[in-house]
mmCIF file of C-alpha atoms in Angstrom:
data_model
loop_
_atom_site.group_PDB
_atom_site.id
_atom_site.type_symbol
_atom_site.label_atom_id
_atom_site.label_comp_id
_atom_site.label_asym_id
_atom_site.label_seq_id
_atom_site.Cartn_x
_atom_site.Cartn_y
_atom_site.Cartn_z
ATOM 1 C CA MET A 1 50.564 30.212 35.988
ATOM 2 C CA LYS A 2 47.718 27.858 36.864
ATOM 3 C CA LYS A 3 44.394 28.430 35.133
ATOM 4 C CA SER A 4 41.432 29.234 37.402
ATOM 5 C CA ASP A 5 38.591 26.819 38.149
ATOM 6 C CA ASN A 6 36.226 29.265 36.422
ATOM 7 C CA TYR A 7 38.090 28.790 33.132
ATOM 8 C CA TYR A 8 37.509 25.042 33.146
ATOM 9 C CA LYS A 9 33.864 25.447 34.134
ATOM 10 C CA LEU A 10 33.250 27.794 31.207
ATOM 11 C CA LYS A 11 35.024 25.429 28.797
ATOM 12 C CA LYS A 12 32.910 22.485 30.000
ATOM 13 C CA ILE A 13 29.678 24.447 29.457
ATOM 14 C CA LYS A 14 30.735 25.342 25.869
ATOM 15 C CA MET A 15 31.514 21.695 25.105
ATOM 16 C CA LYS A 16 28.077 20.588 26.326
ATOM 17 C CA LYS A 17 26.394 23.208 24.083
ATOM 18 C CA SER A 18 28.413 22.050 21.054
ATOM 19 C CA THR A 19 27.496 18.414 21.726
ATOM 20 C CA LEU A 20 23.794 19.307 22.002
ATOM 21 C CA ILE A 21 23.815 21.251 18.728
ATOM 22 C CA PHE A 22 25.564 18.362 16.910
ATOM 23 C CA SER A 23 23.087 15.825 18.349
ATOM 24 C CA VAL A 24 20.099 17.849 17.160
ATOM 25 C CA PHE A 25 21.643 18.221 13.686
ATOM 26 C CA PHE A 26 22.472 14.484 13.462
ATOM 27 C CA SER A 27 18.971 13.436 14.586
ATOM 28 C CA THR A 28 17.375 15.726 12.022
ATOM 29 C CA ALA A 29 19.548 14.260 9.264
ATOM 30 C CA ILE A 30 18.513 10.734 10.242
ATOM 31 C CA PHE A 31 14.845 11.732 10.223
ATOM 32 C CA LEU A 32 15.048 13.268 6.765
ATOM 33 C CA THR A 33 16.883 10.232 5.395
ATOM 34 C CA SER A 34 14.293 7.864 6.867
ATOM 35 C CA CYS A 35 11.610 9.778 4.967
ATOM 36 C CA GLY A 36 13.391 8.976 1.723
ATOM 37 C CA GLY A 37 14.436 12.525 1.011
ATOM 38 C CA SER A 38 17.239 11.348 -1.227
ATOM 39 C CA GLY A 39 14.803 9.464 -3.490
ATOM 40 C CA ASN A 40 17.343 6.753 -4.268
ATOM 41 C CA GLY A 41 14.999 3.802 -4.696
ATOM 42 C CA ASP A 42 14.671 2.890 -1.022
ATOM 43 C CA GLY A 43 10.871 3.115 -1.075
ATOM 44 C CA LYS A 44 8.333 5.761 -0.218
ATOM 45 C CA SER A 45 9.560 9.351 -0.217
ATOM 46 C CA ASP A 46 7.372 11.819 1.638
ATOM 47 C CA THR A 47 9.540 14.785 0.659
ATOM 48 C CA ARG A 48 10.567 14.013 -2.899
ATOM 49 C CA LYS A 49 8.834 15.969 -5.637
ATOM 50 C CA MET A 50 8.196 14.357 -8.995
ATOM 51 C CA ASP A 51 9.958 15.903 -11.981
ATOM 52 C CA ALA A 52 7.704 18.729 -13.171
ATOM 53 C CA LYS A 53 7.408 17.465 -16.751
ATOM 54 C CA LEU A 54 6.668 13.930 -15.617
ATOM 55 C CA ASP A 55 4.176 15.186 -13.053
ATOM 56 C CA SER A 56 2.247 17.038 -15.763
ATOM 57 C CA LEU A 57 2.181 13.951 -18.015
ATOM 58 C CA ILE A 58 0.972 11.686 -15.189
ATOM 59 C CA THR A 59 -1.627 14.206 -14.007
ATOM 60 C CA ASN A 60 -3.118 14.466 -17.488
ATOM 61 C CA LEU A 61 -2.953 10.688 -18.002
ATOM 62 C CA ALA A 62 -4.755 10.097 -14.709
ATOM 63 C CA ALA A 63 -7.554 12.387 -15.923
ATOM 64 C CA CYS A 64 -8.225 10.075 -18.911
ATOM 65 C CA LYS A 65 -11.328 7.945 -18.525
ATOM 66 C CA GLU A 66 -9.523 5.177 -20.388
ATOM 67 C CA GLN A 67 -5.779 4.653 -20.615
ATOM 68 C CA ASN A 68 -5.657 4.138 -24.352
ATOM 69 C CA THR A 69 -5.246 6.107 -27.552
ATOM 70 C CA ASN A 70 -8.847 7.333 -27.385
ATOM 71 C CA CYS A 71 -7.397 9.921 -24.994
ATOM 72 C CA GLU A 72 -4.918 12.466 -26.359
ATOM 73 C CA ALA A 73 -3.078 12.651 -23.037
ATOM 74 C CA TYR A 74 -2.338 8.915 -23.323
ATOM 75 C CA SER A 75 -0.657 9.330 -26.700
ATOM 76 C CA ILE A 76 1.347 12.315 -25.476
ATOM 77 C CA ALA A 77 2.447 10.467 -22.313
ATOM 78 C CA SER A 78 3.287 7.336 -24.283
ATOM 79 C CA ASP A 79 5.709 9.190 -26.539
ATOM 80 C CA ALA A 80 7.151 11.511 -23.892
ATOM 81 C CA ILE A 81 7.708 8.957 -21.095
ATOM 82 C CA SER A 82 9.152 6.408 -23.542
ATOM 83 C CA ALA A 83 11.601 9.099 -24.685
ATOM 84 C CA MET A 84 12.475 9.989 -21.100
ATOM 85 C CA ALA A 85 13.184 6.328 -20.333
ATOM 86 C CA LYS A 86 15.702 6.214 -23.178
ATOM 87 C CA ASP A 87 17.319 9.567 -22.334
ATOM 88 C CA THR A 88 20.394 8.924 -20.169
ATOM 89 C CA THR A 89 20.352 12.505 -18.920
ATOM 90 C CA VAL A 90 16.995 11.925 -17.210
ATOM 91 C CA LYS A 91 17.612 10.819 -13.633
ATOM 92 C CA ASN A 92 15.288 9.174 -11.109
ATOM 93 C CA LEU A 93 12.470 8.471 -13.597
ATOM 94 C CA VAL A 94 11.722 5.040 -12.108
ATOM 95 C CA ASP A 95 12.010 6.331 -8.551
ATOM 96 C CA ASP A 96 9.690 9.223 -9.344
ATOM 97 C CA LEU A 97 7.030 6.893 -10.721
ATOM 98 C CA PHE A 98 7.143 4.482 -7.784
ATOM 99 C CA ASN A 99 7.103 7.399 -5.360
ATOM 100 C CA GLY A 100 4.149 8.677 -7.349
ATOM 101 C CA ILE A 101 2.286 5.486 -6.440
ATOM 102 C CA ALA A 102 3.452 5.656 -2.814
ATOM 103 C CA GLN A 103 2.353 9.278 -2.380
ATOM 104 C CA SER A 104 -0.864 9.008 -4.391
ATOM 105 C CA THR A 105 -4.239 9.584 -2.786
ATOM 106 C CA SER A 106 -5.959 8.839 -6.090
ATOM 107 C CA SER A 107 -6.521 5.405 -7.646
ATOM 108 C CA ALA A 108 -6.374 6.984 -11.097
ATOM 109 C CA ARG A 109 -2.957 8.519 -10.408
ATOM 110 C CA SER A 110 -1.619 5.247 -8.992
ATOM 111 C CA ALA A 111 -2.814 3.478 -12.128
ATOM 112 C CA ALA A 112 -1.248 6.118 -14.385
ATOM 113 C CA CYS A 113 2.149 5.702 -12.714
ATOM 114 C CA ALA A 114 1.859 1.901 -12.809
ATOM 115 C CA HIS A 115 0.794 1.983 -16.453
ATOM 116 C CA ALA A 116 3.827 4.083 -17.345
ATOM 117 C CA ILE A 117 6.143 1.644 -15.559
ATOM 118 C CA ASN A 118 4.469 -1.400 -17.135
ATOM 119 C CA PHE A 119 4.576 -0.218 -20.718
ATOM 120 C CA TRP A 120 6.948 2.693 -21.235
ATOM 121 C CA VAL A 121 9.878 2.344 -18.857
ATOM 122 C CA ASN A 122 11.013 -1.296 -19.312
ATOM 123 C CA ASN A 123 13.623 -1.195 -16.543
ATOM 124 C CA TRP A 124 14.045 -4.774 -15.344
ATOM 125 C CA ASP A 125 16.335 -3.738 -12.492
ATOM 126 C CA GLN A 126 13.286 -2.362 -10.687
ATOM 127 C CA TYR A 127 12.192 -5.908 -9.862
ATOM 128 C CA LYS A 128 15.390 -6.414 -7.864
ATOM 129 C CA ASN A 129 14.232 -3.747 -5.433
ATOM 130 C CA PRO A 130 11.775 -5.184 -2.867
ATOM 131 C CA ALA A 131 10.928 -1.679 -1.634
ATOM 132 C CA TYR A 132 9.338 -0.907 -5.000
ATOM 133 C CA GLY A 133 7.361 -4.144 -4.844
ATOM 134 C CA ARG A 134 6.161 -3.240 -1.365
ATOM 135 C CA ILE A 135 4.865 0.105 -2.660
ATOM 136 C CA VAL A 136 2.803 -1.611 -5.368
ATOM 137 C CA LEU A 137 1.571 -4.288 -2.958
ATOM 138 C CA ASP A 138 0.377 -1.654 -0.479
ATOM 139 C CA ALA A 139 -1.385 0.229 -3.274
ATOM 140 C CA LEU A 140 -3.194 -2.896 -4.485
ATOM 141 C CA LYS A 141 -4.333 -3.767 -0.966
ATOM 142 C CA LYS A 142 -6.102 -0.397 -0.788
ATOM 143 C CA GLU A 143 -8.131 -1.004 -3.947
ATOM 144 C CA LYS A 144 -11.729 -2.248 -3.910
ATOM 145 C CA TYR A 145 -13.276 -4.051 -6.853
ATOM 146 C CA ASP A 146 -15.273 -1.862 -9.213
ATOM 147 C CA GLU A 147 -16.654 -3.390 -12.379
ATOM 148 C CA ASN A 148 -15.821 -0.228 -14.310
ATOM 149 C CA SER A 149 -12.285 0.220 -12.960
ATOM 150 C CA TYR A 150 -9.089 -1.460 -14.153
ATOM 151 C CA VAL A 151 -6.789 0.119 -11.570
ATOM 152 C CA GLY A 152 -6.406 -3.206 -9.770
ATOM 153 C CA SER A 153 -5.500 -4.940 -13.007
ATOM 154 C CA THR A 154 -2.761 -2.399 -13.756
ATOM 155 C CA LEU A 155 -1.308 -2.656 -10.245
ATOM 156 C CA GLY A 156 -1.538 -6.458 -10.263
ATOM 157 C CA GLN A 157 0.248 -6.642 -13.587
ATOM 158 C CA LEU A 158 3.081 -4.525 -12.199
ATOM 159 C CA LEU A 159 3.265 -6.429 -8.910
ATOM 160 C CA SER A 160 3.622 -9.751 -10.741
ATOM 161 C CA GLY A 161 7.206 -8.731 -11.547
ATOM 162 C CA TRP A 162 8.133 -9.538 -7.936
ATOM 163 C CA LEU A 163 6.769 -13.106 -8.063
ATOM 164 C CA VAL A 164 10.336 -14.244 -8.761
ATOM 165 C CA ASN A 165 12.173 -11.931 -6.364
ATOM 166 C CA ASP A 166 14.373 -13.294 -3.545
ATOM 167 C CA ASP A 167 12.849 -11.350 -0.662
ATOM 168 C CA GLU A 168 10.922 -14.068 1.196
ATOM 169 C CA VAL A 169 8.985 -11.629 3.381
ATOM 170 C CA LEU A 170 7.703 -9.751 0.340
ATOM 171 C CA LEU A 171 6.908 -13.009 -1.466
ATOM 172 C CA LYS A 172 4.844 -14.299 1.444
ATOM 173 C CA ASP A 173 2.945 -11.012 1.590
ATOM 174 C CA ILE A 174 2.217 -11.196 -2.152
ATOM 175 C CA TYR A 175 1.034 -14.796 -1.722
ATOM 176 C CA ALA A 176 -1.240 -13.607 1.076
ATOM 177 C CA VAL A 177 -3.069 -11.198 -1.254
ATOM 178 C CA ILE A 178 -3.353 -13.941 -3.902
ATOM 179 C CA LYS A 179 -5.032 -16.196 -1.327
ATOM 180 C CA ASP A 180 -7.243 -13.435 0.064
ATOM 181 C CA LYS A 181 -10.682 -13.436 -1.551
ATOM 182 C CA ASN A 182 -11.075 -9.796 -0.524
ATOM 183 C CA THR A 183 -8.162 -8.675 -2.711
ATOM 184 C CA GLU A 184 -9.317 -6.548 -5.639
ATOM 185 C CA LYS A 185 -10.398 -9.214 -8.119
ATOM 186 C CA ARG A 186 -8.755 -7.951 -11.295
ATOM 187 C CA GLY A 187 -5.438 -7.395 -9.539
ATOM 188 C CA ARG A 188 -5.624 -10.850 -7.987
ATOM 189 C CA LYS A 189 -6.355 -12.445 -11.356
ATOM 190 C CA GLU A 190 -3.407 -10.627 -12.946
ATOM 191 C CA LEU A 191 -1.061 -12.009 -10.287
ATOM 192 C CA ILE A 192 -2.389 -15.480 -11.112
ATOM 193 C CA ARG A 193 -2.358 -14.980 -14.889
ATOM 194 C CA LEU A 194 1.275 -13.930 -14.924
ATOM 195 C CA ALA A 195 2.560 -16.780 -12.756
ATOM 196 C CA GLY A 196 4.886 -19.199 -14.562
ATOM 197 C CA LYS A 197 7.428 -21.940 -14.071
ATOM 198 C CA GLU A 198 9.964 -19.547 -12.521
ATOM 199 C CA SER A 199 7.504 -18.326 -9.887
ATOM 200 C CA PHE A 200 6.215 -21.873 -9.333
ATOM 201 C CA ALA A 201 9.710 -22.703 -8.062
ATOM 202 C CA LYS A 202 9.244 -20.214 -5.201
ATOM 203 C CA LEU A 203 7.816 -21.098 -1.777
ATOM 204 C CA GLY A 204 4.760 -23.097 -2.820
ATOM 205 C CA LEU A 205 2.988 -20.682 -5.158
ATOM 206 C CA LEU A 206 1.786 -23.567 -7.323
ATOM 207 C CA ASP A 207 0.049 -25.198 -4.346
ATOM 208 C CA ILE A 208 -1.695 -21.937 -3.552
ATOM 209 C CA ILE A 209 -3.049 -21.673 -7.099
ATOM 210 C CA VAL A 210 -4.071 -25.358 -7.164
ATOM 211 C CA ASN A 211 -6.007 -24.843 -3.932
ATOM 212 C CA ILE A 212 -7.803 -21.814 -5.352
ATOM 213 C CA ALA A 213 -8.657 -23.741 -8.524
ATOM 214 C CA ASN A 214 -10.176 -26.544 -6.441
ATOM 215 C CA ASP A 215 -12.064 -24.240 -4.060
ATOM 216 C CA GLN A 216 -15.719 -24.281 -5.064
ATOM 217 C CA THR A 217 -16.404 -21.293 -2.830
ATOM 218 C CA GLU A 218 -14.229 -19.174 -5.130
ATOM 219 C CA SER A 219 -15.814 -17.288 -8.014
ATOM 220 C CA GLU A 220 -15.645 -19.293 -11.219
ATOM 221 C CA ASP A 221 -13.676 -16.683 -13.147
ATOM 222 C CA VAL A 222 -10.901 -16.758 -10.520
ATOM 223 C CA ARG A 223 -10.822 -20.570 -10.666
ATOM 224 C CA ILE A 224 -10.625 -20.416 -14.465
ATOM 225 C CA ALA A 225 -7.712 -17.969 -14.197
ATOM 226 C CA CYS A 226 -5.886 -20.595 -12.125
ATOM 227 C CA LEU A 227 -6.686 -23.434 -14.534
ATOM 228 C CA ASN A 228 -5.411 -21.313 -17.415
ATOM 229 C CA VAL A 229 -1.865 -21.067 -15.986
ATOM 230 C CA LEU A 230 -1.172 -24.273 -14.072
ATOM 231 C CA TRP A 231 -0.188 -26.188 -17.213
ATOM 232 C CA ARG A 232 3.038 -24.146 -17.202
ATOM 233 C CA ALA A 233 4.422 -26.311 -14.390
ATOM 234 C CA GLU A 234 7.386 -28.346 -15.618
ATOM 235 C CA GLU A 235 9.004 -29.835 -12.510
ATOM 236 C CA SER A 236 7.960 -33.515 -12.431
ATOM 237 C CA SER A 237 6.090 -33.581 -9.109
ATOM 238 C CA GLN A 238 4.302 -30.326 -9.939
ATOM 239 C CA TYR A 239 3.440 -31.599 -13.420
ATOM 240 C CA GLN A 240 1.887 -34.718 -11.890
ATOM 241 C CA LYS A 241 -0.080 -32.681 -9.362
ATOM 242 C CA VAL A 242 -1.500 -30.414 -12.063
ATOM 243 C CA GLU A 243 -2.289 -33.323 -14.390
ATOM 244 C CA ASN A 244 -4.235 -35.067 -11.614
ATOM 245 C CA MET A 245 -6.110 -31.869 -10.798
ATOM 246 C CA TYR A 246 -7.140 -31.351 -14.433
ATOM 247 C CA LEU A 247 -8.301 -34.969 -14.727
ATOM 248 C CA ALA A 248 -10.393 -34.647 -11.582
ATOM 249 C CA SER A 249 -11.904 -31.409 -12.910
ATOM 250 C CA LEU A 250 -13.251 -33.185 -16.001
ATOM 251 C CA THR A 251 -16.094 -34.468 -13.805
ATOM 252 C CA SER A 252 -17.200 -30.904 -12.973
ATOM 253 C CA THR A 253 -20.726 -29.834 -13.838
ATOM 254 C CA SER A 254 -19.350 -26.492 -15.045
ATOM 255 C CA PRO A 255 -18.642 -26.342 -18.808
ATOM 256 C CA ALA A 256 -16.094 -23.572 -18.181
ATOM 257 C CA ILE A 257 -14.156 -25.681 -15.656
ATOM 258 C CA VAL A 258 -14.209 -28.730 -17.938
ATOM 259 C CA GLY A 259 -13.239 -26.608 -20.932
ATOM 260 C CA ALA A 260 -10.293 -24.993 -19.145
ATOM 261 C CA SER A 261 -9.163 -28.428 -17.950
ATOM 262 C CA ILE A 262 -9.132 -30.064 -21.385
ATOM 263 C CA GLU A 263 -7.290 -27.018 -22.703
ATOM 264 C CA GLY A 264 -4.746 -27.276 -19.932
ATOM 265 C CA LEU A 265 -4.179 -30.967 -20.632
ATOM 266 C CA GLY A 266 -3.739 -30.136 -24.312
ATOM 267 C CA ASP A 267 -1.190 -27.438 -23.450
ATOM 268 C CA MET A 268 0.675 -29.991 -21.332
ATOM 269 C CA LYS A 269 0.319 -32.608 -24.074
ATOM 270 C CA SER A 270 -0.557 -34.976 -21.255
ATOM 271 C CA VAL A 271 -0.081 -38.577 -22.365
ATOM 272 C CA ASN A 272 -1.909 -40.042 -19.367
ATOM 273 C CA ALA A 273 -4.961 -37.886 -19.997
ATOM 274 C CA TYR A 274 -5.038 -38.100 -23.800
ATOM 275 C CA ASN A 275 -7.697 -40.773 -24.192
ATOM 276 C CA LYS A 276 -9.814 -39.202 -21.457
ATOM 277 C CA VAL A 277 -9.627 -35.824 -23.196
ATOM 278 C CA LEU A 278 -10.717 -37.361 -26.509
ATOM 279 C CA GLU A 279 -13.547 -39.143 -24.722
ATOM 280 C CA THR A 280 -14.648 -35.883 -23.091
ATOM 281 C CA ILE A 281 -14.571 -34.003 -26.395
ATOM 282 C CA GLU A 282 -16.499 -36.819 -28.052
ATOM 283 C CA LYS A 283 -19.117 -36.424 -25.327
ATOM 284 C CA PHE A 284 -19.325 -32.640 -25.107
ATOM 285 C CA GLY A 285 -17.665 -31.324 -28.264
ATOM 286 C CA ALA A 286 -20.926 -30.751 -30.091
ATOM 287 C CA ASN A 287 -22.107 -28.543 -27.240
ATOM 288 C CA GLU A 288 -21.531 -24.855 -27.903
ATOM 289 C CA ASP A 289 -20.310 -24.350 -24.346
ATOM 290 C CA TYR A 290 -17.369 -26.680 -24.957
ATOM 291 C CA CYS A 291 -16.399 -26.469 -28.621
ATOM 292 C CA SER A 292 -13.983 -23.534 -28.343
ATOM 293 C CA SER A 293 -11.921 -25.230 -25.628
ATOM 294 C CA ALA A 294 -12.238 -28.591 -27.361
ATOM 295 C CA GLY A 295 -10.879 -27.208 -30.621
ATOM 296 C CA ARG A 296 -7.922 -25.576 -28.872
ATOM 297 C CA SER A 297 -7.155 -28.734 -26.905
ATOM 298 C CA LEU A 298 -7.010 -30.851 -30.061
ATOM 299 C CA LYS A 299 -4.841 -28.255 -31.795
ATOM 300 C CA ASN A 300 -2.434 -28.114 -28.851
ATOM 301 C CA TYR A 301 -2.080 -31.883 -28.753
ATOM 302 C CA ILE A 302 -1.188 -31.910 -32.447
ATOM 303 C CA SER A 303 1.093 -28.864 -32.324
ATOM 304 C CA TYR A 304 4.880 -28.813 -32.241
ATOM 305 C CA GLU A 305 6.955 -31.959 -31.987
ATOM 306 C CA ALA A 306 5.310 -35.358 -31.833
ATOM 307 C CA LYS A 307 5.160 -36.865 -28.344
ATOM 308 C CA GLU A 308 5.463 -40.562 -27.679
ATOM 309 C CA GLY A 309 2.153 -41.965 -26.505
ATOM 310 C CA ILE A 310 0.036 -39.440 -28.415
ATOM 311 C CA ASP A 311 -1.496 -40.526 -31.712
ATOM 312 C CA ASN A 312 -2.158 -37.242 -33.515
ATOM 313 C CA LYS A 313 -4.333 -39.028 -36.044
ATOM 314 C CA LYS A 314 -6.958 -39.612 -33.359
ATOM 315 C CA ALA A 315 -7.148 -35.902 -32.548
ATOM 316 C CA PHE A 316 -7.278 -35.029 -36.249
ATOM 317 C CA THR A 317 -10.064 -37.519 -36.947
ATOM 318 C CA LEU A 318 -12.129 -36.155 -34.053
ATOM 319 C CA ALA A 319 -11.584 -32.570 -35.235
ATOM 320 C CA VAL A 320 -12.801 -33.462 -38.738
ATOM 321 C CA LYS A 321 -15.861 -35.179 -37.278
ATOM 322 C CA MET A 322 -16.774 -32.119 -35.199
ATOM 323 C CA ALA A 323 -16.119 -29.652 -38.023
ATOM 324 C CA ASN A 324 -18.553 -31.573 -40.207
ATOM 325 C CA ASN A 325 -21.237 -31.884 -37.526
ATOM 326 C CA LYS A 326 -24.085 -29.861 -39.029
ATOM 327 C CA ALA A 327 -25.972 -30.030 -35.734
ATOM 328 C CA LEU A 328 -23.524 -27.382 -34.502
ATOM 329 C CA LYS A 329 -23.759 -23.722 -35.437
ATOM 330 C CA PRO A 330 -21.227 -22.757 -38.137
ATOM 331 C CA TYR A 331 -19.117 -20.627 -35.784
ATOM 332 C CA SER A 332 -18.878 -23.502 -33.312
ATOM 333 C CA ARG A 333 -17.829 -25.906 -36.066
ATOM 334 C CA SER A 334 -15.135 -23.483 -37.186
ATOM 335 C CA ASN A 335 -13.303 -23.928 -33.879
ATOM 336 C CA TYR A 336 -12.077 -27.320 -35.103
ATOM 337 C CA ILE A 337 -10.559 -26.030 -38.356
ATOM 338 C CA TYR A 338 -7.299 -24.999 -36.689
ATOM 339 C CA ALA A 339 -6.623 -28.510 -35.399
ATOM 340 C CA ILE A 340 -7.145 -29.837 -38.922
ATOM 341 C CA GLU A 341 -4.751 -27.253 -40.302
ATOM 342 C CA GLU A 342 -2.201 -28.112 -37.624
ATOM 343 C CA PHE A 343 -2.303 -31.778 -38.640
ATOM 344 C CA GLY A 344 -1.744 -30.731 -42.238
ATOM 345 C CA GLY A 345 -0.431 -33.055 -44.918
ATOM 346 C CA SER A 346 -2.572 -34.439 -47.709
ATOM 347 C CA GLU A 347 -5.263 -35.563 -45.276
ATOM 348 C CA GLY A 348 -5.480 -32.135 -43.694
ATOM 349 C CA GLN A 349 -5.692 -30.439 -47.096
ATOM 350 C CA SER A 350 -8.363 -32.855 -48.271
ATOM 351 C CA ALA A 351 -10.516 -32.232 -45.189
ATOM 352 C CA LEU A 352 -10.129 -28.458 -45.540
ATOM 353 C CA ALA A 353 -10.913 -28.562 -49.261
ATOM 354 C CA LYS A 354 -14.202 -30.253 -48.459
ATOM 355 C CA LEU A 355 -15.036 -27.750 -45.725
ATOM 356 C CA SER A 356 -14.205 -24.836 -48.039
ATOM 357 C CA THR A 357 -17.225 -25.774 -50.174
ATOM 358 C CA ASP A 358 -19.599 -25.613 -47.202
ATOM 359 C CA ASN A 359 -22.734 -23.536 -47.702
ATOM 360 C CA GLU A 360 -22.006 -21.598 -44.499
ATOM 361 C CA LYS A 361 -19.473 -18.797 -44.954
ATOM 362 C CA GLU A 362 -18.423 -19.056 -41.314
ATOM 363 C CA ILE A 363 -17.042 -22.478 -42.262
ATOM 364 C CA SER A 364 -16.033 -22.087 -45.884
ATOM 365 C CA VAL A 365 -14.040 -18.859 -45.497
ATOM 366 C CA PRO A 366 -11.765 -19.929 -42.588
ATOM 367 C CA ALA A 367 -11.376 -23.369 -44.235
ATOM 368 C CA LYS A 368 -10.191 -21.742 -47.489
ATOM 369 C CA GLN A 369 -7.789 -19.521 -45.568
ATOM 370 C CA ALA A 370 -6.386 -22.494 -43.644
ATOM 371 C CA LEU A 371 -6.011 -24.498 -46.845
ATOM 372 C CA GLN A 372 -4.119 -21.616 -48.477
ATOM 373 C CA ARG A 373 -1.782 -21.339 -45.504
ATOM 374 C CA LEU A 374 -0.945 -25.035 -45.816
ATOM 375 C CA LYS A 375 -0.273 -24.676 -49.529
ATOM 376 C CA ASP A 376 1.961 -21.648 -48.875
ATOM 377 C CA LYS A 377 4.143 -23.717 -46.534
ATOM 378 C CA LYS A 378 5.302 -25.903 -49.401
#
């Protein structure tokens, strides 16, 4: 018996209703997933709720005026979150903290989550996830510089972990905030401070930092931050570029720029710049604005293994001369003691023995301590 046309019409209507219901369900599932409802490290989760215990710790930490042991909530959070990070039964701790930054409407709460990640979680796999880096980058871009706030510094320190990641889009966006003078200053300086040879191998970061260091329209403290890290370059062409930049900076009228440059050359143990550094220290080393950097530069040149083309005796002799320069204040003279100690040997001990009899305690005490350390090495 043949089925009626009405039967097939009714069946077709039922099928259309079933398809519509399935489509609505499927679309809803996609929407929820795109919001990060699973909280599996894909980035911002609008629906995920932080673990209740963790939420309480972060809330109390964010209420601290200072994130240090002066605040009881800091000490409690330090112990508890460190324990949670080691407890294998605790799931999604890292994801919760990054989502805490993503969902935060409070700078203090963002900083509390970032602080916990920086110091108490120690999960290096997080830096393989560009979505986490994007969360921190977006948070830093929202911050405005406040002399009394270190939120930017905390976020910048965390974001620096992605300076060596392989996501080129994220890297370029991080470089953009490093170049941007409107980026929260402390966060920007942290990104610069924590750059190193590994990050210098990525997409021209070294050139960006060199350009900032040479830009006289930049604030001096940002330029100094650049000068303080560029010596880490090891690749030959980068090394040469940095060496040339430091040498050119020795003509600056800023004692801080000159000081950072002679320190950088000392850290590099630059052979080409050695005589120029000694000449600069001879010229400015008795000036209180230069003596700290001068003392460190001489010490760095003498330190570690000898390098062909560098006569350590010259640096030692200059350090002794400056340490005995009574025209300098005692504290300023004391900056040269460490270079003398580094040179060591009988000549170093003899120079320190003489300085240990100085009438000024700010000279005699550190000289005695340095002399004792040399004797203890035997």
